[in-house]
Amino acid sequence: MGKTKHTGPIKLPSKPDPKLWVSKVPFGLGKVKPQHIRETAKIAWQNRDNLPYAYRILTQGVCDGCALGVSGLYDQTLAGPHLCTTRLNVLRLNTMPAIREELLHADIDELSRMSSTELRQLGRIPYPLIRRHGERKFSRATWDEAMDTIAAKARAIDPKGMAFYLTARGITNESYYAAAKVARLLGTNNIDNASRICHSPSKTALKRSVGVGASTCNYKDWIGTDVLVFWGSVAANNQPVSTKYMYAAKRKGTKIIVINPYYEPSMEQYWIPSIPESALFGTKLADDVYQVNIGGDIAFMNGVMKVWFEMEEAAPGSAVDHAFVQAHTNGYEQLRAHVAQQDWTTLEQSSGLTRERMREFAQLLARAASAVFVWSMGLTQHRFGTDNISQVANLALLRGFLGREHCGLMPIRGHSGVQGSGEMGADPFSLPGGDISNAADRSRIEQLWGFALPSWQGDIVGVTLENALLPEEQERKLRLFYTSGGNFLETMPDPAFVREALTAVDVRVHQDIILNTSTLLDAREAVVVLPAMTRYEQPGGGTSTSTERMVYFSPEIAGPRIGEARAEWAIYADLA
């Protein structure tokens, strides 16, 4: 710790490389591609009423589009400016005016006919709102009225019937920390966040396999690695700036492999707007695409390992880094025996790929001196998500692709707030800098915070929603549900069940900057809506943690402010 320092951004090559061009036709005319120029023009038009503020956000703030850690127009990976349509598409959330009162207080049935996209376009929530059972419109409330309603319910119920949830929508580390602390002060461990939903298998498997529950490398390790593998990840769409890193990697000779049941053209070729050569002629990214069956990833990985162990029998050391395995791993013989007993027919049927294709990938990695494995929801949001990641880690361990430059395991993050959320303790299993099940971690936090933590195990949000439908006499029946952002109607499976659960809660709190379809659902007693500030409005600014665990400060940016909106951390403190 403290000895490895980031070496700063890398300069891109100054001369073009026509071998990587997709087409000599400028701007990819006639090709399936992102329309960056058209999108940029559309977004500029949407923000025409607030262009100076929009410009300051882009040039001064940390990106709230993804977790690559672009600060202003620059980052720590590559020299030169970065800009992408993902960031531009969320820009309007920060610059749009408040919702007009006649719309905000319209009949709930009229608002309910709108989609979340249409509701978002209405504008920002300007002041606290409340809608009690049987009322057809939201009424304006003072902050004291709104907070007293929530606090009265919290005092009246068993803390096990209260739960908090935080999305990844531009929320700062400070807000996650405040929410985690306040939830425990109020006596509940029922707190969850979008990061745990997305990458808890990554955290669990990596902690178990390599001792750290997050990325073991940084983006610079992509540039110059022999092989860069994207597993269940469409980074070109979800983290578009990453295509610039892929371009830099290609210029260094890196082979890019995509493993995904879904073929996504943007991972094979992309027109990167901030690189003139690529913006004109496009860049060939993926060297090969392996379309595994849905759920066939482990079979595919077992096939790769089976090839490696066969290679080892013929020529020891040809596929496995035995020095690394002996020094840093255990269970090698058990893994080899497990893989050996699996027959090729089953592996082919399960993976959806032939043994020849598995052999190609195995030999590519066996010849590589370095590799970085990147994955996302395709591996984690899965019945066997933790096992998926464990096997990815096993691949890296067998080849010694850890602890060296241009090597590593990276669960890439989709939103700017998600990496920090678990580290701030905003989930049922975590405390700031520790685990809630660890006695030493609990004691340290109790001494620091000055109060005893709840001793019972909290629920994840999926169980929390199920708890809303428990019988009245059950202590864990959900009676107060406090969400900071998020829309479970459109992000959870079985919307009918989610609707039933959300409407069964006594008091539901939506702390947000905009309305969405879940905000409009009824509750048994009251729905309370609290207007939040964006990260750029937060007094004193705030921090976020990138995928590679670098902490970035995003300053408060001068500009218009929305009505009575408050910083998210301050709302939690007020509730406490």
Coordinates of C-alpha atoms in Angstrom, one line a residue:
M1 CA 0.0 0.0 0.0
G2 CA 1.2 3.5 -0.8
K3 CA 4.1 2.3 -3.1
T4 CA 2.3 1.8 -6.4
K5 CA 1.5 5.1 -8.0
H6 CA -0.6 5.9 -11.0
T7 CA 1.8 6.9 -13.8
G8 CA -0.6 9.3 -15.5
P9 CA -2.3 9.4 -18.9
I10 CA -0.9 7.8 -22.0
K11 CA -0.5 9.7 -25.2
L12 CA -2.2 8.2 -28.3
P13 CA -0.1 7.6 -31.5
S14 CA 0.0 10.6 -33.8
K15 CA -0.1 8.7 -37.1
P16 CA -3.2 6.9 -38.3
D17 CA -3.3 3.1 -38.9
P18 CA -5.4 2.3 -41.9
K19 CA -5.3 -1.5 -41.1
L20 CA -7.8 -0.8 -38.3
W21 CA -10.2 1.3 -40.4
V22 CA -13.7 -0.1 -40.8
S23 CA -14.3 1.7 -44.1
K24 CA -12.7 4.4 -46.2
V25 CA -16.1 6.0 -46.6
P26 CA -16.0 9.0 -44.2
F27 CA -18.2 8.9 -41.1
G28 CA -19.3 5.4 -41.9
L29 CA -22.0 6.4 -44.2
G30 CA -24.3 3.4 -44.9
K31 CA -23.0 1.5 -41.9
V32 CA -24.7 0.5 -38.7
K33 CA -23.1 2.9 -36.2
P34 CA -23.8 5.4 -33.5
Q35 CA -24.9 8.8 -34.9
H36 CA -22.7 10.9 -32.7
I37 CA -23.0 14.2 -34.6
R38 CA -26.7 13.9 -34.9
E39 CA -27.0 13.0 -31.2
T40 CA -24.8 15.8 -30.1
A41 CA -26.8 18.3 -32.1
K42 CA -30.0 17.0 -30.6
I43 CA -28.7 17.2 -27.0
A44 CA -27.3 20.8 -27.6
W45 CA -30.8 21.7 -28.8
Q46 CA -32.4 20.1 -25.7
N47 CA -30.1 22.2 -23.4
R48 CA -30.4 25.4 -25.4
D49 CA -32.1 27.2 -22.5
N50 CA -29.1 26.4 -20.2
L51 CA -26.0 26.0 -22.4
P52 CA -23.5 27.9 -20.2
Y53 CA -24.4 25.7 -17.2
A54 CA -24.3 22.6 -19.4
Y55 CA -20.8 23.5 -20.6
R56 CA -19.6 24.1 -17.0
I57 CA -20.9 20.6 -16.0
L58 CA -19.1 19.0 -18.9
T59 CA -15.8 20.8 -18.3
Q60 CA -15.7 20.9 -14.5
G61 CA -17.7 18.0 -13.1
V62 CA -17.0 14.3 -12.8
C63 CA -19.1 12.4 -15.4
D64 CA -22.4 11.0 -14.0
G65 CA -22.9 8.8 -17.0
C66 CA -20.6 5.9 -16.2
A67 CA -17.8 4.8 -13.8
L68 CA -14.7 5.4 -15.9
G69 CA -13.8 8.5 -13.9
V70 CA -13.8 11.2 -16.5
S71 CA -13.3 14.5 -14.7
G72 CA -14.2 17.4 -16.8
L73 CA -13.2 16.3 -20.3
Y74 CA -10.2 14.3 -19.2
D75 CA -9.2 11.2 -17.3
Q76 CA -6.1 9.4 -15.9
T77 CA -5.9 6.8 -18.7
L78 CA -5.4 8.7 -21.9
A79 CA -4.3 12.2 -22.8
G80 CA -6.8 14.3 -24.7
P81 CA -10.5 15.1 -24.3
H82 CA -13.2 12.5 -23.9
L83 CA -16.9 12.9 -24.6
C84 CA -19.6 10.4 -25.3
T85 CA -23.3 10.4 -26.0
T86 CA -24.1 8.5 -22.7
R87 CA -22.9 11.5 -20.7
L88 CA -24.6 13.9 -23.1
N89 CA -27.9 12.0 -22.8
V90 CA -28.0 12.5 -19.0
L91 CA -27.0 16.1 -19.2
R92 CA -30.5 17.3 -19.5
L93 CA -31.4 15.9 -16.1
N94 CA -29.0 18.5 -14.6
T95 CA -30.1 21.5 -16.7
M96 CA -33.8 21.2 -17.1
P97 CA -36.2 23.5 -15.1
A98 CA -38.8 22.5 -12.5
I99 CA -42.0 20.7 -13.5
R100 CA -44.8 23.1 -14.1
E101 CA -47.3 23.2 -11.2
E102 CA -50.3 22.3 -13.3
L103 CA -48.6 19.1 -14.4
L104 CA -47.1 18.3 -11.0
H105 CA -50.5 18.5 -9.3
A106 CA -52.5 16.9 -12.1
D107 CA -54.8 13.9 -11.4
I108 CA -52.7 10.8 -10.7
D109 CA -54.5 8.9 -13.5
E110 CA -53.4 11.5 -16.0
L111 CA -49.8 11.3 -14.9
S112 CA -50.0 7.5 -14.8
R113 CA -50.7 7.4 -18.5
M114 CA -47.2 8.7 -19.2
S115 CA -44.1 6.6 -19.6
S116 CA -41.0 7.1 -17.4
T117 CA -39.4 8.9 -20.4
E118 CA -42.3 11.3 -20.7
L119 CA -42.3 11.9 -16.9
R120 CA -38.6 12.6 -17.0
Q121 CA -39.1 15.2 -19.7
L122 CA -41.6 17.1 -17.5
G123 CA -38.6 18.4 -15.5
R124 CA -37.3 18.4 -11.9
I125 CA -39.2 18.0 -8.7
P126 CA -39.2 21.5 -7.1
Y127 CA -40.4 20.9 -3.5
P128 CA -41.7 18.1 -1.2
L129 CA -44.9 16.4 -2.1
I130 CA -47.3 14.1 -0.3
R131 CA -50.3 12.0 -1.5
R132 CA -52.3 10.3 1.2
H133 CA -54.4 7.3 0.7
G134 CA -57.5 8.0 -1.4
E135 CA -56.1 11.4 -2.7
R136 CA -55.9 11.7 -6.5
K137 CA -53.3 14.5 -6.6
F138 CA -50.0 15.3 -5.0
S139 CA -50.1 18.2 -2.5
R140 CA -47.3 20.5 -1.7
A141 CA -45.7 19.9 1.7
T142 CA -43.1 21.8 3.7
W143 CA -39.9 19.9 4.5
D144 CA -41.0 19.7 8.1
E145 CA -44.3 18.2 7.2
A146 CA -42.7 15.6 4.9
M147 CA -40.0 14.6 7.3
D148 CA -42.4 14.5 10.3
T149 CA -44.6 12.1 8.4
I150 CA -41.6 9.8 7.7
A151 CA -40.2 10.1 11.2
A152 CA -43.5 9.4 12.9
K153 CA -43.8 6.2 10.9
A154 CA -40.3 5.2 11.6
R155 CA -40.8 5.6 15.4
A156 CA -44.1 3.7 15.4
I157 CA -42.8 0.5 13.7
D158 CA -40.3 -2.3 14.4
P159 CA -37.1 -1.3 12.6
K160 CA -37.2 -4.6 10.8
G161 CA -40.2 -3.3 8.9
M162 CA -38.3 -0.4 7.5
A163 CA -35.9 -0.5 4.5
F164 CA -33.8 1.9 2.4
Y165 CA -32.6 1.6 -1.2
L166 CA -30.2 3.8 -3.2
T167 CA -29.8 3.7 -6.9
A168 CA -26.6 4.6 -8.8
R169 CA -28.0 7.8 -10.3
G170 CA -25.3 10.3 -9.8
I171 CA -25.2 9.7 -6.0
T172 CA -22.0 10.7 -4.3
N173 CA -20.0 8.7 -1.7
E174 CA -21.1 11.2 1.0
S175 CA -24.8 10.4 0.4
Y176 CA -24.2 6.6 0.5
Y177 CA -22.2 7.1 3.7
A178 CA -24.9 9.2 5.3
A179 CA -27.7 6.8 4.3
A180 CA -25.7 3.8 5.7
K181 CA -25.2 5.6 9.0
V182 CA -28.7 6.9 9.4
A183 CA -30.3 3.5 8.6
R184 CA -28.2 1.9 11.4
L185 CA -29.0 4.7 13.7
L186 CA -32.7 4.2 13.1
G187 CA -32.2 0.5 14.0
T188 CA -32.4 -1.2 10.6
N189 CA -29.9 -3.2 8.5
N190 CA -32.4 -3.3 5.6
I191 CA -30.4 -1.1 3.3
D192 CA -29.4 -2.0 -0.3
N193 CA -28.1 -0.3 -3.4
A194 CA -27.8 -0.8 -7.2
S195 CA -24.2 -1.9 -6.9
R196 CA -24.9 -4.9 -4.9
I197 CA -27.7 -6.0 -7.3
C198 CA -25.3 -5.6 -10.2
H199 CA -22.0 -6.9 -8.9
S200 CA -22.5 -8.8 -5.6
P201 CA -21.4 -12.0 -7.4
S202 CA -18.2 -10.2 -8.4
K203 CA -17.5 -9.0 -4.9
T204 CA -18.3 -12.4 -3.3
A205 CA -16.3 -14.5 -5.8
L206 CA -13.3 -12.2 -6.0
K207 CA -13.1 -11.8 -2.3
R208 CA -13.1 -15.6 -2.0
S209 CA -10.7 -16.2 -4.9
V210 CA -8.2 -13.4 -4.7
G211 CA -8.9 -11.5 -1.5
V212 CA -10.2 -8.3 -2.9
G213 CA -13.8 -7.7 -4.0
A214 CA -13.2 -5.2 -6.8
S215 CA -11.0 -4.7 -9.8
T216 CA -7.4 -5.8 -9.5
C217 CA -6.1 -3.6 -12.2
N218 CA -6.8 -0.2 -13.9
Y219 CA -7.7 0.8 -17.4
K220 CA -4.1 1.5 -18.4
D221 CA -3.5 -2.3 -18.1
W222 CA -5.8 -2.7 -21.2
I223 CA -3.3 -0.8 -23.3
G224 CA -0.5 -3.2 -24.2
T225 CA -2.0 -6.4 -22.8
D226 CA -1.7 -9.3 -25.2
V227 CA -5.4 -10.3 -24.8
L228 CA -8.4 -8.2 -23.6
V229 CA -11.5 -10.2 -23.0
F230 CA -15.0 -8.8 -22.6
W231 CA -17.3 -11.3 -21.0
G232 CA -21.0 -10.5 -20.9
S233 CA -20.2 -6.9 -21.3
V234 CA -21.1 -4.4 -24.0
A235 CA -18.7 -1.6 -22.9
A236 CA -19.0 0.2 -26.2
N237 CA -22.6 1.1 -25.4
N238 CA -22.5 1.2 -21.6
Q239 CA -19.2 2.9 -21.2
P240 CA -18.5 4.5 -24.6
V241 CA -15.3 6.2 -23.5
S242 CA -13.8 2.7 -23.1
T243 CA -13.8 2.4 -26.9
K244 CA -11.0 5.0 -26.8
Y245 CA -9.0 2.7 -24.5
M246 CA -9.8 -0.2 -26.8
Y247 CA -8.4 1.9 -29.7
A248 CA -5.2 2.6 -27.8
A249 CA -4.9 -1.1 -27.0
K250 CA -5.4 -2.1 -30.6
R251 CA -2.6 0.3 -31.6
K252 CA -0.4 -1.6 -29.2
G253 CA -1.2 -4.9 -30.8
T254 CA -3.8 -6.2 -28.2
K255 CA -6.3 -8.8 -29.4
I256 CA -9.8 -8.1 -28.2
I257 CA -12.1 -11.0 -27.6
V258 CA -15.9 -10.7 -26.9
I259 CA -17.8 -13.6 -25.3
N260 CA -21.5 -13.0 -25.2
P261 CA -24.7 -14.8 -26.4
Y262 CA -25.8 -11.5 -28.0
Y263 CA -23.8 -10.2 -30.9
E264 CA -23.4 -6.4 -30.6
P265 CA -22.0 -4.6 -33.6
S266 CA -20.6 -1.8 -31.5
M267 CA -18.1 -4.2 -29.9
E268 CA -16.8 -5.3 -33.3
Q269 CA -16.4 -1.8 -34.8
Y270 CA -16.9 1.7 -33.5
W271 CA -16.6 5.3 -34.7
I272 CA -14.9 7.0 -31.7
P273 CA -15.9 10.7 -31.8
S274 CA -12.9 12.1 -29.8
I275 CA -10.3 10.4 -32.1
P276 CA -10.3 12.1 -35.6
E277 CA -9.1 9.0 -37.4
S278 CA -11.7 6.8 -35.8
A279 CA -14.5 9.4 -36.2
L280 CA -13.9 9.4 -39.9
F281 CA -13.2 5.8 -40.7
G282 CA -14.2 3.8 -37.7
T283 CA -12.0 1.3 -35.8
K284 CA -12.1 -2.5 -35.9
L285 CA -12.3 -3.5 -32.2
A286 CA -13.1 -7.2 -31.6
D287 CA -10.8 -9.8 -33.2
D288 CA -13.2 -12.6 -32.4
V289 CA -16.6 -13.1 -31.0
Y290 CA -17.6 -16.3 -29.1
Q291 CA -21.4 -16.5 -29.0
V292 CA -21.9 -18.9 -26.0
N293 CA -25.3 -20.2 -25.0
I294 CA -27.2 -18.2 -22.3
G295 CA -25.9 -19.9 -19.2
G296 CA -23.1 -21.7 -21.0
D297 CA -20.2 -19.6 -19.7
I298 CA -19.0 -22.1 -17.1
A299 CA -19.1 -25.0 -19.6
F300 CA -17.1 -22.8 -22.0
M301 CA -14.5 -22.0 -19.3
N302 CA -14.3 -25.7 -18.3
G303 CA -13.7 -26.5 -21.9
V304 CA -10.8 -24.0 -22.0
M305 CA -9.3 -25.5 -18.8
K306 CA -9.8 -29.1 -20.2
V307 CA -7.7 -28.0 -23.2
W308 CA -5.0 -26.5 -20.9
F309 CA -4.8 -29.7 -18.8
E310 CA -4.5 -31.8 -22.0
M311 CA -1.7 -29.5 -23.2
E312 CA 0.0 -29.9 -19.8
E313 CA 0.0 -33.7 -20.2
A314 CA 1.7 -33.4 -23.5
A315 CA 4.1 -30.6 -22.5
P316 CA 4.2 -29.5 -18.9
G317 CA 4.3 -25.7 -18.6
S318 CA 2.7 -25.1 -22.0
A319 CA -0.6 -23.8 -20.5
V320 CA -0.3 -23.4 -16.8
D321 CA 2.0 -21.0 -14.9
H322 CA 3.1 -23.6 -12.3
A323 CA 5.3 -21.2 -10.4
F324 CA 2.4 -18.8 -9.8
V325 CA 0.0 -21.6 -9.0
Q326 CA 2.3 -23.1 -6.4
A327 CA 3.0 -19.7 -4.8
H328 CA -0.4 -18.2 -4.8
T329 CA -3.2 -20.8 -5.1
N330 CA -4.7 -23.9 -3.6
G331 CA -7.1 -26.5 -4.9
Y332 CA -5.2 -27.0 -8.2
E333 CA -5.5 -30.8 -8.2
Q334 CA -9.2 -30.7 -7.2
L335 CA -9.9 -28.3 -10.1
R336 CA -8.0 -30.5 -12.6
A337 CA -9.9 -33.6 -11.4
H338 CA -13.2 -31.8 -11.7
V339 CA -12.6 -30.6 -15.2
A340 CA -11.1 -34.0 -16.4
Q341 CA -14.3 -35.8 -15.6
Q342 CA -16.4 -33.6 -17.9
D343 CA -16.9 -35.0 -21.4
W344 CA -16.7 -32.9 -24.5
T345 CA -20.2 -33.7 -25.8
T346 CA -21.7 -32.2 -22.6
L347 CA -19.4 -29.2 -22.7
E348 CA -20.3 -28.5 -26.4
Q349 CA -24.0 -28.8 -25.8
S350 CA -24.0 -26.6 -22.7
S351 CA -21.6 -23.9 -24.0
G352 CA -23.1 -23.8 -27.6
L353 CA -19.5 -23.9 -29.0
T354 CA -17.5 -26.6 -30.6
R355 CA -14.4 -28.0 -28.9
E356 CA -12.4 -26.5 -31.8
R357 CA -13.6 -23.0 -30.8
M358 CA -12.8 -23.7 -27.2
R359 CA -9.4 -24.9 -28.2
E360 CA -8.8 -21.7 -30.2
F361 CA -9.5 -19.5 -27.2
A362 CA -7.5 -21.8 -24.8
Q363 CA -4.4 -21.7 -27.1
L364 CA -4.7 -17.9 -27.6
L365 CA -4.5 -17.4 -23.8
A366 CA -1.8 -20.1 -23.4
R367 CA 0.4 -18.2 -25.8
A368 CA -0.3 -14.8 -24.1
A369 CA 2.1 -13.4 -21.7
S370 CA -0.6 -11.1 -20.3
A371 CA -4.4 -10.7 -20.3
V372 CA -7.1 -8.7 -18.7
F373 CA -10.6 -10.1 -18.2
V374 CA -13.5 -7.6 -18.1
W375 CA -17.1 -8.6 -17.3
S376 CA -20.4 -7.1 -16.6
M377 CA -24.1 -8.0 -16.1
G378 CA -23.9 -10.9 -18.6
L379 CA -22.0 -12.9 -16.0
T380 CA -23.3 -11.5 -12.7
Q381 CA -27.1 -11.1 -13.1
H382 CA -27.5 -14.9 -13.4
R383 CA -28.5 -17.8 -11.2
F384 CA -24.9 -19.0 -11.1
G385 CA -23.4 -15.5 -11.1
T386 CA -20.9 -16.1 -8.3
D387 CA -19.7 -19.4 -9.8
N388 CA -19.3 -17.6 -13.2
I389 CA -16.9 -15.1 -11.6
S390 CA -15.1 -17.8 -9.6
Q391 CA -14.3 -19.6 -12.9
V392 CA -13.1 -16.4 -14.6
A393 CA -10.8 -15.9 -11.6
N394 CA -9.6 -19.5 -12.0
L395 CA -8.7 -18.9 -15.6
A396 CA -6.6 -15.9 -14.5
L397 CA -5.0 -17.8 -11.6
L398 CA -4.0 -20.8 -13.8
R399 CA -2.2 -18.4 -16.2
G400 CA -0.8 -16.1 -13.6
F401 CA -2.7 -13.1 -15.0
L402 CA -2.7 -11.2 -11.7
G403 CA -0.3 -8.8 -9.9
R404 CA 1.5 -7.8 -13.0
E405 CA 1.2 -4.9 -15.4
H406 CA -1.3 -5.5 -18.2
C407 CA -3.0 -8.3 -16.2
G408 CA -6.0 -8.4 -14.1
L409 CA -9.7 -9.0 -13.3
M410 CA -12.1 -6.1 -13.8
P411 CA -15.8 -6.1 -13.0
I412 CA -16.5 -3.0 -15.0
R413 CA -19.1 -0.6 -13.4
G414 CA -22.0 0.9 -15.3
H415 CA -22.8 4.0 -13.3
S416 CA -20.7 6.6 -11.7
G417 CA -21.9 6.0 -8.1
V418 CA -21.9 2.3 -7.9
Q419 CA -18.4 1.4 -6.8
G420 CA -18.5 3.6 -3.8
S421 CA -21.9 2.5 -2.5
G422 CA -20.8 -0.8 -1.0
E423 CA -17.6 0.7 0.3
M424 CA -19.6 3.3 2.1
G425 CA -21.6 0.6 3.8
A426 CA -25.0 1.0 2.0
D427 CA -25.9 -2.6 1.8
P428 CA -27.0 -5.3 4.3
F429 CA -23.6 -7.0 4.5
S430 CA -21.2 -4.0 4.6
L431 CA -19.9 -1.2 6.8
P432 CA -17.6 1.6 5.7
G433 CA -14.4 -0.2 5.1
G434 CA -15.5 -3.5 6.4
D435 CA -18.1 -6.3 6.8
I436 CA -21.1 -6.2 9.2
S437 CA -20.5 -9.8 10.1
N438 CA -16.9 -9.1 11.2
A439 CA -16.7 -8.4 15.0
A440 CA -13.7 -6.1 14.7
D441 CA -15.3 -4.1 11.9
R442 CA -18.5 -3.7 13.9
S443 CA -16.7 -2.6 17.1
R444 CA -14.6 -0.1 15.1
I445 CA -17.7 1.5 13.6
E446 CA -19.7 1.5 16.8
Q447 CA -16.9 3.4 18.5
L448 CA -16.6 5.8 15.7
W449 CA -20.4 6.4 15.4
G450 CA -21.2 6.3 19.1
F451 CA -24.1 3.9 19.0
A452 CA -24.7 0.2 18.8
L453 CA -25.4 -1.4 15.4
P454 CA -28.4 -3.6 14.9
S455 CA -27.3 -7.2 15.4
W456 CA -29.6 -9.0 13.0
Q457 CA -29.0 -9.7 9.4
G458 CA -30.6 -7.2 7.0
D459 CA -32.4 -8.1 3.8
I460 CA -31.5 -7.5 0.2
V461 CA -34.0 -5.4 -1.7
G462 CA -35.6 -8.3 -3.5
V463 CA -36.5 -9.9 -0.1
T464 CA -37.6 -6.5 1.1
L465 CA -40.2 -6.3 -1.6
E466 CA -41.4 -9.7 -0.8
N467 CA -41.7 -8.7 2.8
A468 CA -44.3 -6.1 1.9
L469 CA -46.8 -8.9 1.3
L470 CA -46.1 -10.7 4.6
P471 CA -49.0 -11.1 7.1
E472 CA -49.6 -8.1 9.4
E473 CA -48.3 -9.9 12.5
Q474 CA -44.8 -10.5 10.9
E475 CA -42.1 -8.3 12.4
R476 CA -40.4 -8.0 9.0
K477 CA -43.5 -6.9 7.1
L478 CA -42.3 -3.9 5.1
R479 CA -44.2 -0.8 6.4
L480 CA -41.8 2.1 5.5
F481 CA -39.8 1.9 2.2
Y482 CA -37.4 4.8 1.5
T483 CA -35.8 4.9 -1.9
S484 CA -33.3 7.3 -3.3
G485 CA -33.9 7.0 -7.0
G486 CA -34.7 3.8 -8.7
N487 CA -37.7 2.4 -10.4
F488 CA -38.4 -1.3 -9.6
L489 CA -41.4 -1.4 -11.9
E490 CA -39.0 -1.2 -14.8
T491 CA -35.9 -2.8 -13.5
M492 CA -37.1 -5.9 -11.6
P493 CA -38.6 -9.0 -13.0
D494 CA -42.4 -9.6 -12.6
P495 CA -43.7 -6.0 -12.7
A496 CA -47.1 -7.2 -11.5
F497 CA -45.7 -8.6 -8.3
V498 CA -43.5 -5.5 -7.8
R499 CA -46.6 -3.2 -8.2
E500 CA -48.5 -5.3 -5.7
A501 CA -45.6 -5.1 -3.2
L502 CA -45.0 -1.3 -3.6
T503 CA -48.7 -0.5 -3.1
A504 CA -48.8 -2.8 0.0
V505 CA -46.3 -0.5 1.9
D506 CA -47.8 1.9 4.5
V507 CA -45.5 4.8 3.7
R508 CA -43.3 4.9 0.6
V509 CA -40.7 7.7 0.2
H510 CA -39.2 8.6 -3.1
Q511 CA -36.1 10.9 -2.8
D512 CA -35.3 11.8 -6.4
I513 CA -34.8 14.6 -8.9
I514 CA -37.6 13.5 -11.3
L515 CA -40.8 11.5 -11.3
N516 CA -41.0 8.0 -12.6
T517 CA -43.8 5.4 -12.9
S518 CA -43.2 3.9 -9.5
T519 CA -43.5 7.3 -7.8
L520 CA -47.2 7.4 -8.9
L521 CA -48.3 4.1 -7.3
D522 CA -50.6 4.2 -4.3
A523 CA -49.6 3.4 -0.8
R524 CA -51.7 2.3 2.2
E525 CA -51.1 5.5 4.1
A526 CA -49.0 8.0 2.1
V527 CA -46.5 8.5 -0.7
V528 CA -43.9 11.2 0.2
V529 CA -41.7 12.7 -2.6
L530 CA -38.5 14.6 -1.6
P531 CA -36.6 16.8 -4.1
A532 CA -32.9 16.0 -4.3
M533 CA -30.0 18.0 -5.7
T534 CA -27.7 16.6 -8.3
R535 CA -24.0 16.1 -7.5
Y536 CA -23.2 19.4 -9.3
E537 CA -25.6 21.3 -7.0
Q538 CA -24.5 19.6 -3.8
P539 CA -23.0 22.3 -1.5
G540 CA -19.2 21.8 -1.2
G541 CA -19.2 19.2 -4.0
G542 CA -18.8 15.5 -3.5
T543 CA -16.8 12.4 -4.5
S544 CA -17.3 9.3 -6.5
T545 CA -15.2 6.1 -6.9
S546 CA -14.4 4.8 -10.3
T547 CA -14.3 1.2 -11.5
E548 CA -10.5 1.1 -10.8
R549 CA -11.2 2.5 -7.3
M550 CA -9.8 6.0 -7.9
V551 CA -11.7 8.6 -5.9
Y552 CA -12.7 11.7 -7.9
F553 CA -13.8 15.0 -6.5
S554 CA -16.6 16.7 -8.4
P555 CA -17.0 20.4 -7.3
E556 CA -20.2 22.3 -6.7
I557 CA -20.9 24.1 -10.0
A558 CA -22.4 27.5 -10.2
G559 CA -25.8 27.6 -12.0
P560 CA -29.5 27.6 -11.5
R561 CA -30.9 25.7 -8.5
I562 CA -34.3 23.9 -8.3
G563 CA -36.8 25.2 -5.8
E564 CA -36.4 23.6 -2.4
A565 CA -34.1 20.6 -3.5
R566 CA -31.6 19.6 -0.9
A567 CA -28.4 17.6 -1.0
E568 CA -29.1 13.9 -0.5
W569 CA -26.8 13.4 2.4
A570 CA -28.4 16.4 4.2
I571 CA -31.9 14.9 3.8
Y572 CA -30.8 11.7 5.5
A573 CA -29.1 13.8 8.3
D574 CA -32.3 15.7 8.7
L575 CA -34.3 12.5 9.0
A576 CA -32.0 11.3 11.7

